[in-house]
Every structure is written in C-alpha cells, then in structure tokens.
Short mmCIF file of N, CA and C and ligand atoms in Angstrom, two decimals:
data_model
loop_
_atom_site.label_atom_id
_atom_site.label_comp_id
_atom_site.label_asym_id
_atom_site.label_seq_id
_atom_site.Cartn_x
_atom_site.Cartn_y
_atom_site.Cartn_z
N UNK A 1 0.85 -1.20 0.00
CA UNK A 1 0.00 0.00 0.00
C UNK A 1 0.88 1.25 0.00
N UNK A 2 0.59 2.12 -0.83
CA UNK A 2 1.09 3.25 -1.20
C UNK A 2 0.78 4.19 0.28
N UNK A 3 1.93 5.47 0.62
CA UNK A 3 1.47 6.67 1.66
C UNK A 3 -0.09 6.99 1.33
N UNK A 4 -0.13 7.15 0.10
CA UNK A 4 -1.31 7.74 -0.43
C UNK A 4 -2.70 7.34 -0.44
N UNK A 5 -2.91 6.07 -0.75
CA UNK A 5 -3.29 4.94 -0.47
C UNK A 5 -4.12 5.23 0.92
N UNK A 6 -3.26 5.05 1.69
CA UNK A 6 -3.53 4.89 3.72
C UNK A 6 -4.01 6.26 3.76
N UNK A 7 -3.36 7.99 3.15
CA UNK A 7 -3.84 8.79 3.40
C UNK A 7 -4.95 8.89 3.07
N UNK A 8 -5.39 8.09 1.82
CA UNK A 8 -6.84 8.33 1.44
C UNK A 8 -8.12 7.66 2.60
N UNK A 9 -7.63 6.63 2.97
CA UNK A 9 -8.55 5.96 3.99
C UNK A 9 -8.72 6.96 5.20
N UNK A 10 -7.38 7.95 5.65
CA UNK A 10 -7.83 8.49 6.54
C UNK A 10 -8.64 9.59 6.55
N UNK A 11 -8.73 10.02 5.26
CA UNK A 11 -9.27 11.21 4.42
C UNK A 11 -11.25 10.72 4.69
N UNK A 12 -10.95 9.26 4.51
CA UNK A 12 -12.92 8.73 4.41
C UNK A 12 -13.03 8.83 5.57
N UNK A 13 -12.46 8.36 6.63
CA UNK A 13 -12.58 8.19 7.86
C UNK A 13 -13.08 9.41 8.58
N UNK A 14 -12.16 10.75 7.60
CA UNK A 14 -12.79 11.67 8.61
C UNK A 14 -13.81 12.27 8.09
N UNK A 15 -15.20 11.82 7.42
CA UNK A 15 -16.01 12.28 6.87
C UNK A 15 -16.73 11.81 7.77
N UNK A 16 -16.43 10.51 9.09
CA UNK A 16 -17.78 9.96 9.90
C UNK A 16 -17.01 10.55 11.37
N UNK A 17 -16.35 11.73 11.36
CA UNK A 17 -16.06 12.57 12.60
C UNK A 17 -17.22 13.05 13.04
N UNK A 18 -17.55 12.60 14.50
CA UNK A 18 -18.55 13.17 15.35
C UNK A 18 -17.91 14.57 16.19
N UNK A 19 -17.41 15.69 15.75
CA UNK A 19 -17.13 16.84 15.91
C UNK A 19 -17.80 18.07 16.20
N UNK A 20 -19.46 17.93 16.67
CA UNK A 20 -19.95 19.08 16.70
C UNK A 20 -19.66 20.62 17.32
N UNK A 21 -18.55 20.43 18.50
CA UNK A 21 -17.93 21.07 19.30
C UNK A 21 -16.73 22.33 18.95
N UNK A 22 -15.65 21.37 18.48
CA UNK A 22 -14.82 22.29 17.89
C UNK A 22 -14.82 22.05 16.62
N UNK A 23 -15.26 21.19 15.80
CA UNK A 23 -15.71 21.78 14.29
C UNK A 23 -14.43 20.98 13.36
N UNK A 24 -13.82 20.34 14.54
CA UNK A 24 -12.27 19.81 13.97
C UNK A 24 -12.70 18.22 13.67
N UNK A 25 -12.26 17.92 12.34
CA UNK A 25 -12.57 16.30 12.30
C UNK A 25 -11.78 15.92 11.52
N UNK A 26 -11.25 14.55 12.20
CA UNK A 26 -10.04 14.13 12.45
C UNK A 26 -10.20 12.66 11.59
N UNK A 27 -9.26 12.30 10.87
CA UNK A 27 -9.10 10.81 10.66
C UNK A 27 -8.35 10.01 10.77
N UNK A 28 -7.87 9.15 10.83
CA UNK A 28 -6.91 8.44 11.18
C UNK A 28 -6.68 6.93 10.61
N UNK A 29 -5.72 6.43 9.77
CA UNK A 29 -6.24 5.16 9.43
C UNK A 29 -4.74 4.49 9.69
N UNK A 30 -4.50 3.35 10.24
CA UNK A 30 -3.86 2.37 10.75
C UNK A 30 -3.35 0.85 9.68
N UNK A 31 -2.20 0.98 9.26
CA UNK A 31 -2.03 0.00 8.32
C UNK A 31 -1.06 -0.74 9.53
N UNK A 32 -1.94 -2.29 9.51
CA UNK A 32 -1.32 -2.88 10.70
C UNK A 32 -0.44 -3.96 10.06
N UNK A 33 0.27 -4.88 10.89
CA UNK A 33 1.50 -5.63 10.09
C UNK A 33 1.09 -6.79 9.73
N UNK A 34 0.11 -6.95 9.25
CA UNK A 34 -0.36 -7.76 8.56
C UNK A 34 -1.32 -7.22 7.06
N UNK A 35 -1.12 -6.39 6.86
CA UNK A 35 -1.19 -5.03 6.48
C UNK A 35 -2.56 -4.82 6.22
N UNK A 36 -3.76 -5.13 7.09
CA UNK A 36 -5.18 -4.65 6.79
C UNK A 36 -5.06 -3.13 7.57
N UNK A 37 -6.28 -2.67 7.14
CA UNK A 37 -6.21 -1.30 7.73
C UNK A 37 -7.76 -0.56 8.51
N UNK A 38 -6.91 -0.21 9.70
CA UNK A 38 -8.21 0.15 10.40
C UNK A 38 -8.24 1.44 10.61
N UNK A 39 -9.41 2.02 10.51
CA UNK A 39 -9.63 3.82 10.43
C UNK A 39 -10.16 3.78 11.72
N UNK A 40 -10.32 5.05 12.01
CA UNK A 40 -11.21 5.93 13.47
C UNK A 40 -11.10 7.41 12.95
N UNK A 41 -12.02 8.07 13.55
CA UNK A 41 -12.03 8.94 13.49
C UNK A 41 -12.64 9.64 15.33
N UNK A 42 -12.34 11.22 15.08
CA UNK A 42 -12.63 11.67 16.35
C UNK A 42 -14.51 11.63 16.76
N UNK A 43 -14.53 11.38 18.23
CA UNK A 43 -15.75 10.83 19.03
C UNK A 43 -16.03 12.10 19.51
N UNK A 44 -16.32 13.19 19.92
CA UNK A 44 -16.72 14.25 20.78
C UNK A 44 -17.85 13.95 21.71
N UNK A 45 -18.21 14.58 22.65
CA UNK A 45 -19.48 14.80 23.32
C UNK A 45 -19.63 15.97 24.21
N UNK A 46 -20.89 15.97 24.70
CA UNK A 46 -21.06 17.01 25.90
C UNK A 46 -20.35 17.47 26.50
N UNK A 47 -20.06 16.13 27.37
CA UNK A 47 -18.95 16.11 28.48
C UNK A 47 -17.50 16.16 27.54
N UNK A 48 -17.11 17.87 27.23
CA UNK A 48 -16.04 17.77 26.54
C UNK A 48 -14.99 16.90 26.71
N UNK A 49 -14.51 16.78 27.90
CA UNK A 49 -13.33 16.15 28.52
C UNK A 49 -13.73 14.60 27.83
N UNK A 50 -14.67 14.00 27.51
CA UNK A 50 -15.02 12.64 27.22
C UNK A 50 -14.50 12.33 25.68
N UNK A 51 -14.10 13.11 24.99
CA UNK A 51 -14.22 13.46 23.20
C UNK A 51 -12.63 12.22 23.39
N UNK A 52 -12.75 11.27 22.01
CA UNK A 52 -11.89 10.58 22.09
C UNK A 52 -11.52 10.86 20.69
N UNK A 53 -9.97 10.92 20.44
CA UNK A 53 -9.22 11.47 19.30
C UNK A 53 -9.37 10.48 18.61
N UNK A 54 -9.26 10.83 16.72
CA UNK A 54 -9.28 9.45 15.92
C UNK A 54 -8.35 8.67 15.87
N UNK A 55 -7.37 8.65 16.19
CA UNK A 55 -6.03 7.78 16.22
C UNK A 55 -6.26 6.90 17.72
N UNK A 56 -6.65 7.27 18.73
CA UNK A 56 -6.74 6.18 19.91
C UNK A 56 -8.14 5.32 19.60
N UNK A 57 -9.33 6.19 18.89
CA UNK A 57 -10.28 5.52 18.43
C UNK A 57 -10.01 3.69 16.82
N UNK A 58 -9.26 4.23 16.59
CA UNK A 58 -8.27 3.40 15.70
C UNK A 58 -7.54 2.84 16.35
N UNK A 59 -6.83 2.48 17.34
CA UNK A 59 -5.77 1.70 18.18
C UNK A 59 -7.36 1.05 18.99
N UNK A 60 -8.05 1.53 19.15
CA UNK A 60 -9.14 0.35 20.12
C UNK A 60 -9.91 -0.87 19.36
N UNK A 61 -10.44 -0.30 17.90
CA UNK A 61 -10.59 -1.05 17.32
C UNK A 61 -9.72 -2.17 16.85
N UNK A 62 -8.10 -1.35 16.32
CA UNK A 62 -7.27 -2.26 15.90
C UNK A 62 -7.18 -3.50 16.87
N UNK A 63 -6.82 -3.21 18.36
CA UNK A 63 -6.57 -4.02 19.38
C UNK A 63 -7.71 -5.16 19.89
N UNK A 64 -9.06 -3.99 19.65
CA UNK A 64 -10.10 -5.43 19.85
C UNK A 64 -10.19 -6.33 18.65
N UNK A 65 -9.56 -5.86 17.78
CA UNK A 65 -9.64 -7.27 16.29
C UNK A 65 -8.79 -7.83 16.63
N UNK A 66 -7.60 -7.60 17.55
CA UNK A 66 -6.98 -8.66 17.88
C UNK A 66 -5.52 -8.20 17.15
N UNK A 67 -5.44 -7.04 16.53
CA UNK A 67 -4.20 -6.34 16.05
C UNK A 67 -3.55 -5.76 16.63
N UNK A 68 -2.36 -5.71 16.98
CA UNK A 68 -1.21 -4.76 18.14
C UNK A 68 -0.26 -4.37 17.67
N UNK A 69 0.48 -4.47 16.25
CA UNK A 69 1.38 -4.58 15.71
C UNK A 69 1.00 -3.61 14.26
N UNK A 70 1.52 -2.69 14.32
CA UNK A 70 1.06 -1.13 13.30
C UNK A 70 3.01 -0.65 12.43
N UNK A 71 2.61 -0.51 11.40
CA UNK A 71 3.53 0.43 10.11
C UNK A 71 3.55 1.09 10.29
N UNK A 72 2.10 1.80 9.88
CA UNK A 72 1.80 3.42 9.58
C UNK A 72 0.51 3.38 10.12
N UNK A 73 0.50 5.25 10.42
CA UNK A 73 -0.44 5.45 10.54
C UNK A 73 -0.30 6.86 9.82
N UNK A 74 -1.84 7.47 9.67
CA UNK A 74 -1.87 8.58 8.92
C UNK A 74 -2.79 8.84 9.59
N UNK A 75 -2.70 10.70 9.76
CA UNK A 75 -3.84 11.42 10.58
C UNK A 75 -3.84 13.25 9.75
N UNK A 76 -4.99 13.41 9.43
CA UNK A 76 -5.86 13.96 8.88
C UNK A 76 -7.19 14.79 9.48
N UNK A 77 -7.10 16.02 9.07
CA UNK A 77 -8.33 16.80 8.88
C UNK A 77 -8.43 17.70 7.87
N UNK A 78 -9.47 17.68 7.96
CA UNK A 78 -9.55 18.82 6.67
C UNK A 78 -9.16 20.43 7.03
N UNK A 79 -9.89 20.64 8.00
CA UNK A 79 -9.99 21.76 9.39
C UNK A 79 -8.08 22.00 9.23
N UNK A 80 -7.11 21.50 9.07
CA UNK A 80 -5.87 21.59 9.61
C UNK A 80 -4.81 22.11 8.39
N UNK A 81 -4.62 23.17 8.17
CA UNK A 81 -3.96 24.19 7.55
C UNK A 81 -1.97 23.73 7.03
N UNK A 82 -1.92 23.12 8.58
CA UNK A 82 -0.42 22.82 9.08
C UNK A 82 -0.65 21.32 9.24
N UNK A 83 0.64 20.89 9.15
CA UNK A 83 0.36 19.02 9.10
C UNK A 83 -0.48 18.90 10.22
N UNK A 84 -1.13 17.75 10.08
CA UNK A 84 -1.84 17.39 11.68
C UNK A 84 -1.54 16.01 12.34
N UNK A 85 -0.89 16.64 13.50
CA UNK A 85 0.30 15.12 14.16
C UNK A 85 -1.07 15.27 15.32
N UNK A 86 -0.45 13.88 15.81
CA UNK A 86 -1.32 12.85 17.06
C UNK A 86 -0.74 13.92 18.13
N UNK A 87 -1.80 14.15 19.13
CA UNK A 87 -1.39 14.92 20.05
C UNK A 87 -0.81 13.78 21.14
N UNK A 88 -0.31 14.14 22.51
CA UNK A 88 0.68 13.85 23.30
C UNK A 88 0.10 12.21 23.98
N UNK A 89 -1.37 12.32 24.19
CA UNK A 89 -1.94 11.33 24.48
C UNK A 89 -1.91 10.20 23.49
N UNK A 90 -2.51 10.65 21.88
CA UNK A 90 -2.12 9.45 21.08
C UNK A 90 -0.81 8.99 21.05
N UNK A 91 -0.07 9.79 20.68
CA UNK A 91 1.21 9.52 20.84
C UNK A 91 1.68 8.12 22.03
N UNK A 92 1.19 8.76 23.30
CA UNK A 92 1.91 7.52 24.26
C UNK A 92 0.69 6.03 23.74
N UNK A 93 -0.37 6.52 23.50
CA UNK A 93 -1.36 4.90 23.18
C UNK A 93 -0.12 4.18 22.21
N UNK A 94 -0.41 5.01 21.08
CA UNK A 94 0.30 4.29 19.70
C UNK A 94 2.01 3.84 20.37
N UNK A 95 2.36 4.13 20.94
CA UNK A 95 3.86 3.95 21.48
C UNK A 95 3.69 2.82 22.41
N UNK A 96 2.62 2.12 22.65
CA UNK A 96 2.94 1.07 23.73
C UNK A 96 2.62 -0.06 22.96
N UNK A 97 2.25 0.13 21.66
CA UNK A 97 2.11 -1.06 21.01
C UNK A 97 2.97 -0.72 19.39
N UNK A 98 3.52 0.35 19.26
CA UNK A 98 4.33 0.10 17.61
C UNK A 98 5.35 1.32 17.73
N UNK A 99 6.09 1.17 18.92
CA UNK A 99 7.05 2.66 18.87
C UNK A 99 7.95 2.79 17.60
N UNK A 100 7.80 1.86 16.94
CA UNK A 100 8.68 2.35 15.33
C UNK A 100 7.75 3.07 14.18
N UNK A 101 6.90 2.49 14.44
CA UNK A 101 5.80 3.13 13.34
C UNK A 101 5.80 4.25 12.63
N UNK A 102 5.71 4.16 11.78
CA UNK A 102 5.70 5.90 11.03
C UNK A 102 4.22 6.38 10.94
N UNK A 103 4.57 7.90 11.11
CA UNK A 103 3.15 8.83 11.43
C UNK A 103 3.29 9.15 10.17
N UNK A 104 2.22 9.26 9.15
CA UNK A 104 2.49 10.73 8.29
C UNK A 104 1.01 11.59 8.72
N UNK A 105 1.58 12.78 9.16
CA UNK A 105 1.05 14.07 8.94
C UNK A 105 0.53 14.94 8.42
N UNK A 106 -1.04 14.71 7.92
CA UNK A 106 -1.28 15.17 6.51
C UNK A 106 -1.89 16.87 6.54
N UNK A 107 -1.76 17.54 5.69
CA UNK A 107 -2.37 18.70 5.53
C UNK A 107 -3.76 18.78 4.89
N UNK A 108 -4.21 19.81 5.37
CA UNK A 108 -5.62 20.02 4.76
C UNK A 108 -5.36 19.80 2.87
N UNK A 109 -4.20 20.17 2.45
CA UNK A 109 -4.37 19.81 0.93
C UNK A 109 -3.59 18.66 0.65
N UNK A 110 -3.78 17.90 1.82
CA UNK A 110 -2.71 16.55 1.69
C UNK A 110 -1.12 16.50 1.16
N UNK A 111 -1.15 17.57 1.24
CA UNK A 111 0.89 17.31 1.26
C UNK A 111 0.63 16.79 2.58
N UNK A 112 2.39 15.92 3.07
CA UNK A 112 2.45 15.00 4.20
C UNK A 112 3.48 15.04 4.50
N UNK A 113 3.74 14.92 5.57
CA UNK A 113 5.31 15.18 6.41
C UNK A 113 5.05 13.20 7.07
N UNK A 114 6.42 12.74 7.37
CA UNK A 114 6.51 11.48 8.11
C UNK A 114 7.56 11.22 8.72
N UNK A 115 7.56 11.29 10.04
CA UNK A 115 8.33 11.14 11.19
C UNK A 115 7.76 9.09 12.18
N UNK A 116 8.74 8.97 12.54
CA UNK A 116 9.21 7.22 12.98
C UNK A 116 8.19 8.10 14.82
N UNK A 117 7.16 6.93 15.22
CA UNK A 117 6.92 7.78 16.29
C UNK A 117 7.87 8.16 17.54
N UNK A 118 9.14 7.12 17.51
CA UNK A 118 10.03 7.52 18.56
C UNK A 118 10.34 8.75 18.65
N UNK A 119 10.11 9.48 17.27
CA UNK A 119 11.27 11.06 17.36
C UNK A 119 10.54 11.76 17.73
N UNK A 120 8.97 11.32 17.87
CA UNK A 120 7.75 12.28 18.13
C UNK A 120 7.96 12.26 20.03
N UNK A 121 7.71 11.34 20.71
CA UNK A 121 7.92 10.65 21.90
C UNK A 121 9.15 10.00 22.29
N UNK A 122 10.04 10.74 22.02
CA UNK A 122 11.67 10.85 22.82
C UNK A 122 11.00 10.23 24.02
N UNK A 123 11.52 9.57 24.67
CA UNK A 123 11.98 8.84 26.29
C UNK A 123 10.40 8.65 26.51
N UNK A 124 10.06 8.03 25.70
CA UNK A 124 8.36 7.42 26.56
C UNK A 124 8.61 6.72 27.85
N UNK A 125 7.09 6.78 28.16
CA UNK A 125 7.05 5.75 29.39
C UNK A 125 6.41 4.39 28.35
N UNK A 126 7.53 3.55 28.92
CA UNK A 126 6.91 2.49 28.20
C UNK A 126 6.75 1.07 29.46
N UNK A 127 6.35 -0.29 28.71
CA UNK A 127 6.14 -1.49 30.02
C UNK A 127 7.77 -1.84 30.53
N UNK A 128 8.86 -1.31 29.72
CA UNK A 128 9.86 -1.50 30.44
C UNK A 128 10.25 -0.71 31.90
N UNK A 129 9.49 0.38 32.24
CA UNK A 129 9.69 0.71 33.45
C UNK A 129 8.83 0.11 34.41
N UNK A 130 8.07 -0.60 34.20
CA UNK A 130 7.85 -1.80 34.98
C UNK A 130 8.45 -3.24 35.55
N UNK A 131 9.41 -2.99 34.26
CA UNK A 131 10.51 -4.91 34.41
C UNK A 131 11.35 -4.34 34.74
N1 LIG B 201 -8.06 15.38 17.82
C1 LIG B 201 -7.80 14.17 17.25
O1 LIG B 201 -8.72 13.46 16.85
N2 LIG B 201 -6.51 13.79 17.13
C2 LIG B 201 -5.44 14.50 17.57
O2 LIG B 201 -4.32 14.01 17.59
C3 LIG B 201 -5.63 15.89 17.99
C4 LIG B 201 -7.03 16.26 18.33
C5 LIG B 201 -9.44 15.80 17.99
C6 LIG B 201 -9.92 15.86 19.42
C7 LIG B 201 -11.04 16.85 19.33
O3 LIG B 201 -12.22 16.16 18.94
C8 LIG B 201 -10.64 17.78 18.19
O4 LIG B 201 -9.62 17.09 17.47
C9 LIG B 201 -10.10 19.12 18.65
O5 LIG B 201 -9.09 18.98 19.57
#
C-alpha cells in the first residue's frame, strides 16, 4: 500500500467525525502488520473532557480485532492548515504497542510530512519501566 493509499482511507474516515464542538474532524487510518487497515475517526461529546481522538479511536478497534502490531499510521483533517500530528496522548497509546511506526502528517491539501513515532515521543514511558 502506497502513503497515499492509507492517506486516502484516513481522508474517508474523517467524513464519519462526530465533531460538533470544535468543528475539527479528524481521521486516522492504521495500516497494521499484517497489512489490513483500520480507520477511526474523532468521538466528541457534551462532556467535553469525554471526546476521544481518531487515532486512539483506531488503536481500540485495531486491538479489539486482535491487532497490536502497526507500520503506519496517517492522521488527517480537513480543518488543519499545518500538518496534523497525534497529540501527546495518542502519541503515548500508539507507542505502547508500535514505537517504530511511522506517522504521516497530513495537511488540509494533503501534502504529508513522516516522522518514525520515537522522534515524536523521545523517552516514553513504556512497560519497560515496569521490568
Ligand atoms: N483530535 C484528534 O482526533 N486527534 C489529535 O491528535 C488531535 C485532536 C481531535 C480531538 C477533538 O475532537 C478535536 O480534534 C479538537 O481537539
């Protein structure tokens, strides 16, 4: 599968953004290592604090199919002028299950930037500070 390819899935994905709030809708699509691909997009609600980003919404699904093991991922809005990277929270989800993974970063006119997520999340907390 082509960058382009995965960016396009995240591009559909964010057409079923539940965003009424801040107006921002997000997509996200997940090419896992087996290489099927799972989208999410952003969840909002009332209870602002409750709104779940499309990239952790995509790591829940991936994980309840039984997928843990991710390439790429691509994240997308239209709303987003400047690339649009996983904020600090996706970041640590996606890092406890594919810290090599590449992000690409897409722009509202889909040019794309792609960074490995380690360089995004220098010194995570990961399950090794547990062993
Ligand atoms: N959002 C995402 O879906 N992914 C990110 O990485 C950044 C933020 C969503 C959350 C909220 O619904 C909206 O964008 C504005 O923050």
């Amino acid at each position: 599968m082509t960058d382009r390819e995965l960016i396009n899935f995240a591009i559909e994905a964010a057409g079923n953004a539940y965003a009424p709030y801040s107006k921002f809708r997000v997509g996200a699509a997940i090419e896992c290592s087996d290489g099927t691909v799972v989208t999410g997009c952003n969840v909002e609600n009332a209870s602002l604090g409750a709104a779940i980003c499309a990239e952790r919404a995509a790591v829940a699904k991936a994980v309840s199919e039984g997928k843990r093991s991710f390439r790429r991922i691509a994240v997308y809005s239209r709303e987003s002028a400047d690339y649009c990277s996983p904020c600090g929270i996706c970041r640590q989800v996606l890092s406890e299950f594919s810290p090599e993974a590449e992000v690409l970063c897409v722009r509202s006119d889909g040019r794309y930037v792609s960074y490995r997520l380690r360089e995004l999340m220098p010194l995570m907390f990961s399950r090794e500070h547990f062993e």
